[in-house]
CSV table of C-alpha atoms in Angstrom, one decimal:
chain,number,residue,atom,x,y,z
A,138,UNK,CA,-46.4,36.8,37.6
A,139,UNK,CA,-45.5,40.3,36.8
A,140,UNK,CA,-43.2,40.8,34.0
A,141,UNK,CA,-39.8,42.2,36.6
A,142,UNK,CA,-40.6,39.3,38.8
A,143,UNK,CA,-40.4,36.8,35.6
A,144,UNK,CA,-37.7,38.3,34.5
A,145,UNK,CA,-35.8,38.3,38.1
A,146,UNK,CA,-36.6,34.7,38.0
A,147,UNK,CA,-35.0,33.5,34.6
A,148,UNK,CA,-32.3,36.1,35.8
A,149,UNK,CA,-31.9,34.1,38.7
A,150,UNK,CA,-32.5,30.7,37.2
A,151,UNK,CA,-29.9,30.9,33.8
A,152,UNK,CA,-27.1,32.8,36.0
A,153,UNK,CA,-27.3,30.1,38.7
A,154,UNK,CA,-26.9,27.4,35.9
A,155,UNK,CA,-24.1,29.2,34.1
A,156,UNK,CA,-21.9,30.3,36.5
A,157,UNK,CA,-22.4,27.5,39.1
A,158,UNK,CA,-22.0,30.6,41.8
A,159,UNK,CA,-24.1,33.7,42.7
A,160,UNK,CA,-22.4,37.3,42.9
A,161,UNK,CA,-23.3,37.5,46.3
A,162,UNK,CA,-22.5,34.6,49.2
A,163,UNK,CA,-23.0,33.8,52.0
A,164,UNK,CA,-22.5,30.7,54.6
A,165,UNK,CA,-23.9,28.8,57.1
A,166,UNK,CA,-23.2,29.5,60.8
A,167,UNK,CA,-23.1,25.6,61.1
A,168,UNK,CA,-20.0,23.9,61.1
A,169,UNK,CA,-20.0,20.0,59.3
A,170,UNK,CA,-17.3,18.0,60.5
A,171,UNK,CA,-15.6,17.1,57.4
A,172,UNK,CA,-12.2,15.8,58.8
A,173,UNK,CA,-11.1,14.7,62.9
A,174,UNK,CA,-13.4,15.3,65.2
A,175,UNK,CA,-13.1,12.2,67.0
A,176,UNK,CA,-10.6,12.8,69.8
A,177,UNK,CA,-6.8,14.0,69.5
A,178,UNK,CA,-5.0,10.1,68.8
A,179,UNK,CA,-2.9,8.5,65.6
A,180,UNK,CA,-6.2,6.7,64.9
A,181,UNK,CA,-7.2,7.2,60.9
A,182,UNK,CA,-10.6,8.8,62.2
A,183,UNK,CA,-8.0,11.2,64.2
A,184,UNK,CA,-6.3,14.0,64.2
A,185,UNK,CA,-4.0,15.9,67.1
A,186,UNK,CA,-3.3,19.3,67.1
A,187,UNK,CA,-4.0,19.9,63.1
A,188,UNK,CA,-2.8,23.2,60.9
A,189,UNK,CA,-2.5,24.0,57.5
A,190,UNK,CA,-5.2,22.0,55.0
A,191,UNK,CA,-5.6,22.2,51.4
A,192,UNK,CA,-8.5,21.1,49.4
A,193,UNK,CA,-8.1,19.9,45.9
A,194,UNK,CA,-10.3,19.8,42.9
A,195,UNK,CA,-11.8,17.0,43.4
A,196,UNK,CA,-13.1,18.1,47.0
A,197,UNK,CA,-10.0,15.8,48.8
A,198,UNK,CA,-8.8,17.6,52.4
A,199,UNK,CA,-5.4,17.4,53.3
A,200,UNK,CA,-4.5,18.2,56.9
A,201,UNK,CA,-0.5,19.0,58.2
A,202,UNK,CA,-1.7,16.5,61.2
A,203,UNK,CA,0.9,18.1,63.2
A,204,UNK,CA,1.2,16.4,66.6
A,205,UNK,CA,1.2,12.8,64.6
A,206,UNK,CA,4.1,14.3,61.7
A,207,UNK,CA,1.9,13.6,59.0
A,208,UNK,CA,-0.3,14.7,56.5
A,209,UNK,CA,-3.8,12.8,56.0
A,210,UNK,CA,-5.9,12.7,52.6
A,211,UNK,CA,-9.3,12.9,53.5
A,212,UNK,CA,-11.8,12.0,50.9
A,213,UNK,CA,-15.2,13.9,50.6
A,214,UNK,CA,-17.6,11.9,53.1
A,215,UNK,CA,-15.1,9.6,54.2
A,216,UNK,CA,-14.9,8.7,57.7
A,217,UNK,CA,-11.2,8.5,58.4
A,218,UNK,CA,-8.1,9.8,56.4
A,219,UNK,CA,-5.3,8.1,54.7
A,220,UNK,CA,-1.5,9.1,55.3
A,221,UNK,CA,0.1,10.6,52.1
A,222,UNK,CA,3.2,12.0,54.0
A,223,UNK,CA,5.4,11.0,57.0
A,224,UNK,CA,3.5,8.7,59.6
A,225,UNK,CA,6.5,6.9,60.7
A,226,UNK,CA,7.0,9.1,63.6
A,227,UNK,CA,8.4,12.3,64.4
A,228,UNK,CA,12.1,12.2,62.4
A,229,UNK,CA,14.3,14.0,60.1
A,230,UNK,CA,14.6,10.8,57.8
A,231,UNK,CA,13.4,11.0,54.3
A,232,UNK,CA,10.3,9.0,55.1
A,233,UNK,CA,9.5,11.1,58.4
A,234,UNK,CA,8.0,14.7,59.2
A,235,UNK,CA,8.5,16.5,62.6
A,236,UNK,CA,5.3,18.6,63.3
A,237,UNK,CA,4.2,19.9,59.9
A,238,UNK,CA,2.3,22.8,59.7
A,239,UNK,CA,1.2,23.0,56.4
A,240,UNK,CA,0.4,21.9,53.2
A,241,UNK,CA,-0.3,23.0,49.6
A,242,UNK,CA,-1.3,19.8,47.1
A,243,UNK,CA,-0.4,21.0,43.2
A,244,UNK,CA,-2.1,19.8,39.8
A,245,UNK,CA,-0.3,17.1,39.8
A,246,UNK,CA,-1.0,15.6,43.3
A,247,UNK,CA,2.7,16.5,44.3
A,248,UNK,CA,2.0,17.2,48.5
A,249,UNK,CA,4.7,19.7,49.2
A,250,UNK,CA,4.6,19.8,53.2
A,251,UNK,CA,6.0,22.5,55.8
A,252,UNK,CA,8.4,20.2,57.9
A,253,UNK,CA,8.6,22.9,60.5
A,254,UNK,CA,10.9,20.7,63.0
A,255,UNK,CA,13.1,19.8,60.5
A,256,UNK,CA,13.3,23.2,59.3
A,257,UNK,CA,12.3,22.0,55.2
A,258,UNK,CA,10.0,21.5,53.0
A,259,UNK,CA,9.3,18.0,51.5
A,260,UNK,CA,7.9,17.4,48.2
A,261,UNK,CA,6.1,14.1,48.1
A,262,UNK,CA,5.0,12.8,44.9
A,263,UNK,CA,1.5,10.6,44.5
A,264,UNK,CA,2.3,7.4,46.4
A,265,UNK,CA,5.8,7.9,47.8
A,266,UNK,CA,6.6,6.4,50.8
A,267,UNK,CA,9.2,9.0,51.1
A,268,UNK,CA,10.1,13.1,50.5
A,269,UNK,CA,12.8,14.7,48.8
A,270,UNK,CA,14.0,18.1,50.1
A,271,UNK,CA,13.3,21.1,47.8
A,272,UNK,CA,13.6,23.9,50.5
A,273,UNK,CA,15.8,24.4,54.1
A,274,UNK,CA,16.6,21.3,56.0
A,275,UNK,CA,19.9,23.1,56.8
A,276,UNK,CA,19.7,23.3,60.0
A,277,UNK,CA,18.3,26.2,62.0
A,278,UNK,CA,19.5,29.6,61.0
A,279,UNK,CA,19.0,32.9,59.0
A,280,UNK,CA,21.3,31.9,55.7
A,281,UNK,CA,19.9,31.8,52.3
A,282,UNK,CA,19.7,28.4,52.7
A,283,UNK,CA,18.8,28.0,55.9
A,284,UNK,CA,15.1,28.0,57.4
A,285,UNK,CA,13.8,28.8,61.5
A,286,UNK,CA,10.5,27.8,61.3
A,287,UNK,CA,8.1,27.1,58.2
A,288,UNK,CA,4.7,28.2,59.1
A,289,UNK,CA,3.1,28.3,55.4
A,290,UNK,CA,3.8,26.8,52.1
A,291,UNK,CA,2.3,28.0,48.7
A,292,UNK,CA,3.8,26.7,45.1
A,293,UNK,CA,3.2,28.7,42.4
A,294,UNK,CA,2.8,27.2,38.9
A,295,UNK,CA,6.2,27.6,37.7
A,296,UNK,CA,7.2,25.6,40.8
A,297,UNK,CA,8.1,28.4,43.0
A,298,UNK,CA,8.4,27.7,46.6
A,299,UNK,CA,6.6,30.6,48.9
A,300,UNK,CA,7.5,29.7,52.5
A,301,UNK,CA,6.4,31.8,55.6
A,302,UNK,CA,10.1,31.6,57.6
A,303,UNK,CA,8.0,32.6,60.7
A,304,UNK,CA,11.2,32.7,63.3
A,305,UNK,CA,13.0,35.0,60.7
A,306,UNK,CA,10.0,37.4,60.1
A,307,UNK,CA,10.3,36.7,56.5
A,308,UNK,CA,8.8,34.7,53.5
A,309,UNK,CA,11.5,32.9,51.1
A,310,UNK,CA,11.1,32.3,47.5
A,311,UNK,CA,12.7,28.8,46.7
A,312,UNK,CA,12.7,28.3,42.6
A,313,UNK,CA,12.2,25.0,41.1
A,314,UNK,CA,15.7,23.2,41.6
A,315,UNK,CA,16.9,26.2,43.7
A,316,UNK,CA,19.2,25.4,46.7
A,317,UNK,CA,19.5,29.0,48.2
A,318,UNK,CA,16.4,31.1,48.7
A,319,UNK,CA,15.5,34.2,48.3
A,320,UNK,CA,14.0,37.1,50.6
A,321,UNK,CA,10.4,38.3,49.1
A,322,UNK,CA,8.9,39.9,51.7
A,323,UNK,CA,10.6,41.1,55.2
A,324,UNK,CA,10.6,43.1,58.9
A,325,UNK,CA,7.4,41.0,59.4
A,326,UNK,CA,6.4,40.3,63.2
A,327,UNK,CA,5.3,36.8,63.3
A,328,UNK,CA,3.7,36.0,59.6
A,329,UNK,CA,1.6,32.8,59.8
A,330,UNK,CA,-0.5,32.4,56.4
A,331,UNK,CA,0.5,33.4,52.8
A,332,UNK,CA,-1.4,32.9,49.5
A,333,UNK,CA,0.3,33.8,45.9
A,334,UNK,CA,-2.8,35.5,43.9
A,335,UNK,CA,-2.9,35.4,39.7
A,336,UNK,CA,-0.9,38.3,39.0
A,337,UNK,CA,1.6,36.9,41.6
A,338,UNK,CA,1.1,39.3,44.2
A,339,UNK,CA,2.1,37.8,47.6
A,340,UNK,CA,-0.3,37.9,50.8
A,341,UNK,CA,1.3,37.5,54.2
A,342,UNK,CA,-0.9,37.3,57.7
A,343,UNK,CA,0.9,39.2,60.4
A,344,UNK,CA,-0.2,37.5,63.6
A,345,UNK,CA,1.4,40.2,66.1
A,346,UNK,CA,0.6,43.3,63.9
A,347,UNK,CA,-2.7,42.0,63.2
A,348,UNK,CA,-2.8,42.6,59.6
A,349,UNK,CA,-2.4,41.1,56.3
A,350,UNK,CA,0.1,43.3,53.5
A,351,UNK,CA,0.2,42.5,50.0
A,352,UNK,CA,3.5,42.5,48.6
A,353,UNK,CA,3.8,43.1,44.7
A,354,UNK,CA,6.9,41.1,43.1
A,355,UNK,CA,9.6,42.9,43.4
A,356,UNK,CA,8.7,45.6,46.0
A,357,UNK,CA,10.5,46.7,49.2
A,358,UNK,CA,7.7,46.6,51.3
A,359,UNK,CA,4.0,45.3,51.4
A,360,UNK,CA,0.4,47.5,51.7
A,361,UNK,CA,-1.3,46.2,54.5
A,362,UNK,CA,-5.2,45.5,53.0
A,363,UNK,CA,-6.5,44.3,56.0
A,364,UNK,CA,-6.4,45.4,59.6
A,365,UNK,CA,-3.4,47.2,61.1
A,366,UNK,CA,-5.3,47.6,64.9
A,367,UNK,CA,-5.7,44.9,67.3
A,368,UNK,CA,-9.8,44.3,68.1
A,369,UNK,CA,-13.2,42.9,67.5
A,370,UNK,CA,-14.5,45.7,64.8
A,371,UNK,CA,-15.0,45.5,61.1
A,372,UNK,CA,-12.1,47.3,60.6
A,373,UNK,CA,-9.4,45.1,62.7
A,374,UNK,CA,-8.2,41.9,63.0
A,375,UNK,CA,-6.9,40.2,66.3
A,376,UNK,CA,-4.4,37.2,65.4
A,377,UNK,CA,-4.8,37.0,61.7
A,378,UNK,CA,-3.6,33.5,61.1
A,379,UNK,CA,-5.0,31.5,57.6
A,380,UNK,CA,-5.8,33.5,54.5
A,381,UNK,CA,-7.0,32.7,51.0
A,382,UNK,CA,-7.6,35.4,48.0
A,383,UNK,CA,-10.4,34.3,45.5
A,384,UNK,CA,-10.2,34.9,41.6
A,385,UNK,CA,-12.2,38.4,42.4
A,386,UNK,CA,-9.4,39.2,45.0
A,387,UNK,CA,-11.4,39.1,47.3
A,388,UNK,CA,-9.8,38.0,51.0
A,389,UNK,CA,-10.5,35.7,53.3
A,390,UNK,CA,-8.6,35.7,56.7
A,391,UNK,CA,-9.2,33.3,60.6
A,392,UNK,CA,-9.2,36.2,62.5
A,393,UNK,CA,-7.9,33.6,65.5
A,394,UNK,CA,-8.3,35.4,68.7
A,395,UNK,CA,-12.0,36.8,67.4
A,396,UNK,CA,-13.3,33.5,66.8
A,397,UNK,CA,-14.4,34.4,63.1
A,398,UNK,CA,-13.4,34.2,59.2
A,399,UNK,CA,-13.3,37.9,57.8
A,400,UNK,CA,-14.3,38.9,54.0
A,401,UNK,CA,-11.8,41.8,52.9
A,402,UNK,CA,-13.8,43.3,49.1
A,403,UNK,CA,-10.8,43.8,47.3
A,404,UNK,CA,-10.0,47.7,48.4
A,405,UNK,CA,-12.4,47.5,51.6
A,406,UNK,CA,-11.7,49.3,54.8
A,407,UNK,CA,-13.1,46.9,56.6
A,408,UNK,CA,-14.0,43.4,56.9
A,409,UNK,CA,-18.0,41.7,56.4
A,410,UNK,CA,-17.9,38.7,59.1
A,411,UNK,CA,-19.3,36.0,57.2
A,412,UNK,CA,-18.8,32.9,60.3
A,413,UNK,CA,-18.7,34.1,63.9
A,414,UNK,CA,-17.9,30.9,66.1
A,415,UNK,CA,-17.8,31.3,70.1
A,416,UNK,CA,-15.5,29.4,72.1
A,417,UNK,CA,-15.9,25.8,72.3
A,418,UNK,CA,-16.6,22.8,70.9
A,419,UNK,CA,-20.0,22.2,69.4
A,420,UNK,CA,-20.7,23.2,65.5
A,421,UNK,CA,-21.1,26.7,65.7
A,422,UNK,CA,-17.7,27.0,68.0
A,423,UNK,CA,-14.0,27.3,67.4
A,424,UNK,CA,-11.1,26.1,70.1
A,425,UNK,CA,-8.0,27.8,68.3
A,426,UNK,CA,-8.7,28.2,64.7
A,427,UNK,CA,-6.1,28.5,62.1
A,428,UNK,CA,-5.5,27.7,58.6
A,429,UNK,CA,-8.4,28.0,55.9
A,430,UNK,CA,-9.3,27.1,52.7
A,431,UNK,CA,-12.0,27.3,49.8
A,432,UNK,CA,-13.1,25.2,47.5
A,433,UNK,CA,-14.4,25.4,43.9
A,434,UNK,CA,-17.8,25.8,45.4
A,435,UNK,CA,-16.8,28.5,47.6
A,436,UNK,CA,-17.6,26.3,50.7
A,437,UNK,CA,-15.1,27.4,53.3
A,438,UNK,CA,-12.6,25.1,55.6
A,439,UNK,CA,-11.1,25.8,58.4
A,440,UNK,CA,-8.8,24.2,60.5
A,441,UNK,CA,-9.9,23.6,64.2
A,442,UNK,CA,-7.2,23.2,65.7
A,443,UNK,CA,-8.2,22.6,69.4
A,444,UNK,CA,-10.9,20.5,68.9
A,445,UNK,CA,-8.7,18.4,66.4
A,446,UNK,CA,-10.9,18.6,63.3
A,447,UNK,CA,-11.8,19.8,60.2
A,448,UNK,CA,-14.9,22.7,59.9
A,449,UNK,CA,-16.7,22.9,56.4
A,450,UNK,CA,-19.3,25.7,56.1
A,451,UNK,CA,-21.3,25.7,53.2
A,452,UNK,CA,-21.7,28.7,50.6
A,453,UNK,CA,-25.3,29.9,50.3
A,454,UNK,CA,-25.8,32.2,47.8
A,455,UNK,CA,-27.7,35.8,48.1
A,456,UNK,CA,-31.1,33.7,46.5
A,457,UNK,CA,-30.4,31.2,49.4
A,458,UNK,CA,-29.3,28.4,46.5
A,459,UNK,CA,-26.4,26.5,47.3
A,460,UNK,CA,-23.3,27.2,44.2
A,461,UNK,CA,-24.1,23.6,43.1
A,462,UNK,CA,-24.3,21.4,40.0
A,463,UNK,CA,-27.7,21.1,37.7
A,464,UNK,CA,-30.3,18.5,39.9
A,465,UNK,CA,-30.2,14.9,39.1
A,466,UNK,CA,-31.6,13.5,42.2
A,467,UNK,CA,-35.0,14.1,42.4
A,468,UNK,CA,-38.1,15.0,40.3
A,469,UNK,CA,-41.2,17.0,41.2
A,470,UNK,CA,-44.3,16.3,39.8
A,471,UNK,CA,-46.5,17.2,38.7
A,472,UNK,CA,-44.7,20.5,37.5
A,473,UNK,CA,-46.2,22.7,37.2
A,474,UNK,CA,-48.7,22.4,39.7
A,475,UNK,CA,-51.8,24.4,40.9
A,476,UNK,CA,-50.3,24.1,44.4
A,477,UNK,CA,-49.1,20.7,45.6
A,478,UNK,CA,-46.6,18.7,43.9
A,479,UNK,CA,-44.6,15.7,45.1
A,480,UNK,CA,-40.5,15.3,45.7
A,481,UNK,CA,-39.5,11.7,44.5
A,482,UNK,CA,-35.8,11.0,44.8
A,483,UNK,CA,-34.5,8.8,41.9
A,484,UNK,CA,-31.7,6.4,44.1
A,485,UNK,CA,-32.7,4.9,47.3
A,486,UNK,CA,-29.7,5.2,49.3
A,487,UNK,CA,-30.2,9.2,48.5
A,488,UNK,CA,-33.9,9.1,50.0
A,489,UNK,CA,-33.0,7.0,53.1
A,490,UNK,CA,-30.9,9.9,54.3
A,491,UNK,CA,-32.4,13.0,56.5
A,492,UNK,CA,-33.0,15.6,54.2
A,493,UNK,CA,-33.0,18.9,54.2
A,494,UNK,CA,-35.6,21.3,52.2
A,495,UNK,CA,-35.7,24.8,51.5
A,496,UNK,CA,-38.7,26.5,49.7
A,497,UNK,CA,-37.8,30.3,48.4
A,498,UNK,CA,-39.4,32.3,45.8
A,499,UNK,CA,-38.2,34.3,42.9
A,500,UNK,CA,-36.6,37.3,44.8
A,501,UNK,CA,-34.6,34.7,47.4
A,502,UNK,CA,-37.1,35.2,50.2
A,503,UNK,CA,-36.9,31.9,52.1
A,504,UNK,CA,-41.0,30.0,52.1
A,505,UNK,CA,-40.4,26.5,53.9
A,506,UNK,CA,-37.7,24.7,55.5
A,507,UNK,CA,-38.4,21.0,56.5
A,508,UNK,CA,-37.0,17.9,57.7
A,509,UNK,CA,-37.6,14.9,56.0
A,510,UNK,CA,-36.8,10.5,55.6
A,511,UNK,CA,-38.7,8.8,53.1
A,512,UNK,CA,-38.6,8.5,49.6
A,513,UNK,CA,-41.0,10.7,48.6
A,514,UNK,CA,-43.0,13.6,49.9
A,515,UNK,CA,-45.9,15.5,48.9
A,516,UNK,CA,-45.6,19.7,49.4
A,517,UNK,CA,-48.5,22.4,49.8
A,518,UNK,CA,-47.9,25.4,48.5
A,519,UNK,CA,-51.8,26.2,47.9
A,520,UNK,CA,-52.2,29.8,49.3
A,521,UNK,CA,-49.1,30.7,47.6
A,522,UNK,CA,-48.7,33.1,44.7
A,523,UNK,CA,-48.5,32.1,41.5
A,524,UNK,CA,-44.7,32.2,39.8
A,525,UNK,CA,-41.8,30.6,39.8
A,526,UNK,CA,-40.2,28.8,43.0
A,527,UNK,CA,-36.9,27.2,43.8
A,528,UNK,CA,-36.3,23.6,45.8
A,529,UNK,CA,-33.0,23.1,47.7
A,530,UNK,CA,-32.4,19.9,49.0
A,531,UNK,CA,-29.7,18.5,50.6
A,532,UNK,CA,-28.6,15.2,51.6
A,533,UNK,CA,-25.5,13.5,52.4
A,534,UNK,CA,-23.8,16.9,52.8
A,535,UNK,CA,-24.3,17.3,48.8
A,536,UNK,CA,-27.3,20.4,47.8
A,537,UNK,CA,-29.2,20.0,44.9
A,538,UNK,CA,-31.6,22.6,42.9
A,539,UNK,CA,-34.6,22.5,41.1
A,540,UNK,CA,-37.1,24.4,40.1
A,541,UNK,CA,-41.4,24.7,40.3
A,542,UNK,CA,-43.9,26.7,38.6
A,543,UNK,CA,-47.1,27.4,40.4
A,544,UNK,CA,-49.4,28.4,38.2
């Protein structure tokens, strides 16, 4: 191996393992199912006409099930969700919602839910069969206290209440204990999504401007950072709907009407599509997308809102390697290996499943994807080079990394 090509590999290899996340990602184009997807119904396995979603730290999905008023908990790999708020029917009781349409889940597993028919928002501690009121549920109206609509919820960590008040063109800032609101961010025209970044700068998706603005605390008016023309290009945005800013501030926006989940680079002029869907209802389609969300792994959600699901693309980094934890699955041997080695996967229940594996080399160039069901498996890579490789498998929806030397 020549000495920059070692060096790009332990580059490659230590930042992987100390960061968890390449610089650079990327996603698939194919959707997994991760929530729904059976039919619009009140069945667990359900969901009808679904909006906002969170996703905690512990990989949980909570969906604002909106045609069922309730919000489902939906555990990584499960099969059907449980009900965490409302479920007893469309009401303006304590233990009812009335078409949520979203959802934000704090440290503490408190699910704070925008009751949009009720004109609130419920705070539901971990295993409450009921909500208390912390914002609205006044009636319908433009007061302080009043909501018209509540499109978006985001809770800071002082216990700030950010709610988009869509039919009043304005987001409301509720403080912990607060009965009255207060105006934050104004003359919007239809805002949808909203996301509170770490210096507490306020995002807001414009659906009928077709922007996003940034509003810094305090200010009279927001910069728009995204869009600001109605289209398909880079630069615009038609029917901006869920957003999300990473630690990087770096945005994310379902650009609705274009079928597609934007990247805005902090500063950008434009946007870098990184999931184009067409219309419909297979895995690489969208029927009404919405709300969005990402997880620790960068893996991106997205609410599906006519075909009553749950998308989850997965991150790929720039070397192809999935931002994933160190490999405990499987072993190769013998390693290293003057050009075949074997896979053996240490739990059975992991190698009875259809696996997925990726072959690239040093510099991220993709060698060998294959298809595979058995417990072990042996792998040619005589002809090859000599240097260092990388094997991604994945099974069960979970990727897994680790590496070969061919010498």
């Amino acid at each position: 191996m020549k000495p920059k090509t070692r060096l790009l590999a332990i580059a490659l290899f230590l930042l992987y393992f100390s960061t968890g996340a390449m610089a650079q990602t990327t996603w698939d184009s194919i959707g997994i199912t991760v929530a729904g997807g059976n039919g619009n119904g009140i069945d667990n396995s359900q969901l009808e006409n679904p909006e906002g979603i969170f996703v905690d730290a512990n990989g949980n999905i909570y969906v604002a099930d909106q045609d069922n008023s309730r919000v489902q908990k939906w555990a990584p790999g499960a099969s059907s969700g449980t009900t965490v708020a409302g479920g007893n029917g469309a009401g303006s009781n304590a233990n009812q919602l009335s078409f949520p349409t979203s959802v934000f889940v704090d440290s503490l597993g408190n699910v704070f839910v925008g009751d949009d028919g009720n004109f609130r928002v419920q705070k539901w501690a971990p295993g409450a069969d009921s909500g208390i009121t912390i914002a609205g549920g006044n009636g319908y109206g433009s007061n302080a206290n009043q909501l018209s609509g509540v499109q978006g919820v985001f809770v800071d960590k002082s216990e700030n209440i950010f709610v988009v008040d869509w039919a009043n063109n304005r987001v409301q800032k509720w403080p912990k204990g607060a009965s009255i609101g207060t105006t934050v961010a104004n003359h919007l025209q239809r805002p949808a999504g909203i996301f509170i970044d770490k210096l507490g700068d306020i995002y807001i998706s414009d659906l009928m401007s077709d922007w996003v603005q940034k509003w810094v605390p305090g200010a009279s008016s927001g910069t728009t950072v995204a869009g600001g023309q109605s289209g398909g290009n880079a630069y615009q945005l038609n029917g901006p709907c869920g957003i999300f800013v990473d630690s990087s501030e770096n945005l994310f926006i379902v650009d609705a009407a274009n079928y597609r989940v934007q990247e805005w680079v902090d500063g950008a002029s434009s946007g870098t599509t990184i999931i184009q869907c067409a219309y419909g209802r297979n895995a690489t389609s969208f029927w009404d997308p919405t709300f969005m969300w990402l997880d620790k792994n960068f893996n991106v959600y997205v609410s599906d809102q006519g075909n009553n699901r749950v998308q989850e693309f997965k991150a790929i980094t720039k070397s192809g390697i999935s931002p994933i934890t160190v490999n405990s699955y499987f072993d190769i041997y013998p390693n290293p290996t003057s050009g075949v080695f074997n896979l053996k996967f240490k739990n059975q229940d992991f190698a009875n499943d259809k696996i997925s594996i990726t072959i690239f080399d040093a510099e991220g160039k993709m060698l060998a994807p294959m298809s595979i069901g058995a417990a072990s498996t042996e792998i040619d890579m005589s002809g090859k080079p000599k240097g260092l490789y990388f094997v991604r498998v994945i099974a069960g929806g979970n990727g897994y990394i680790e590496k070969v030397a061919v010498q």
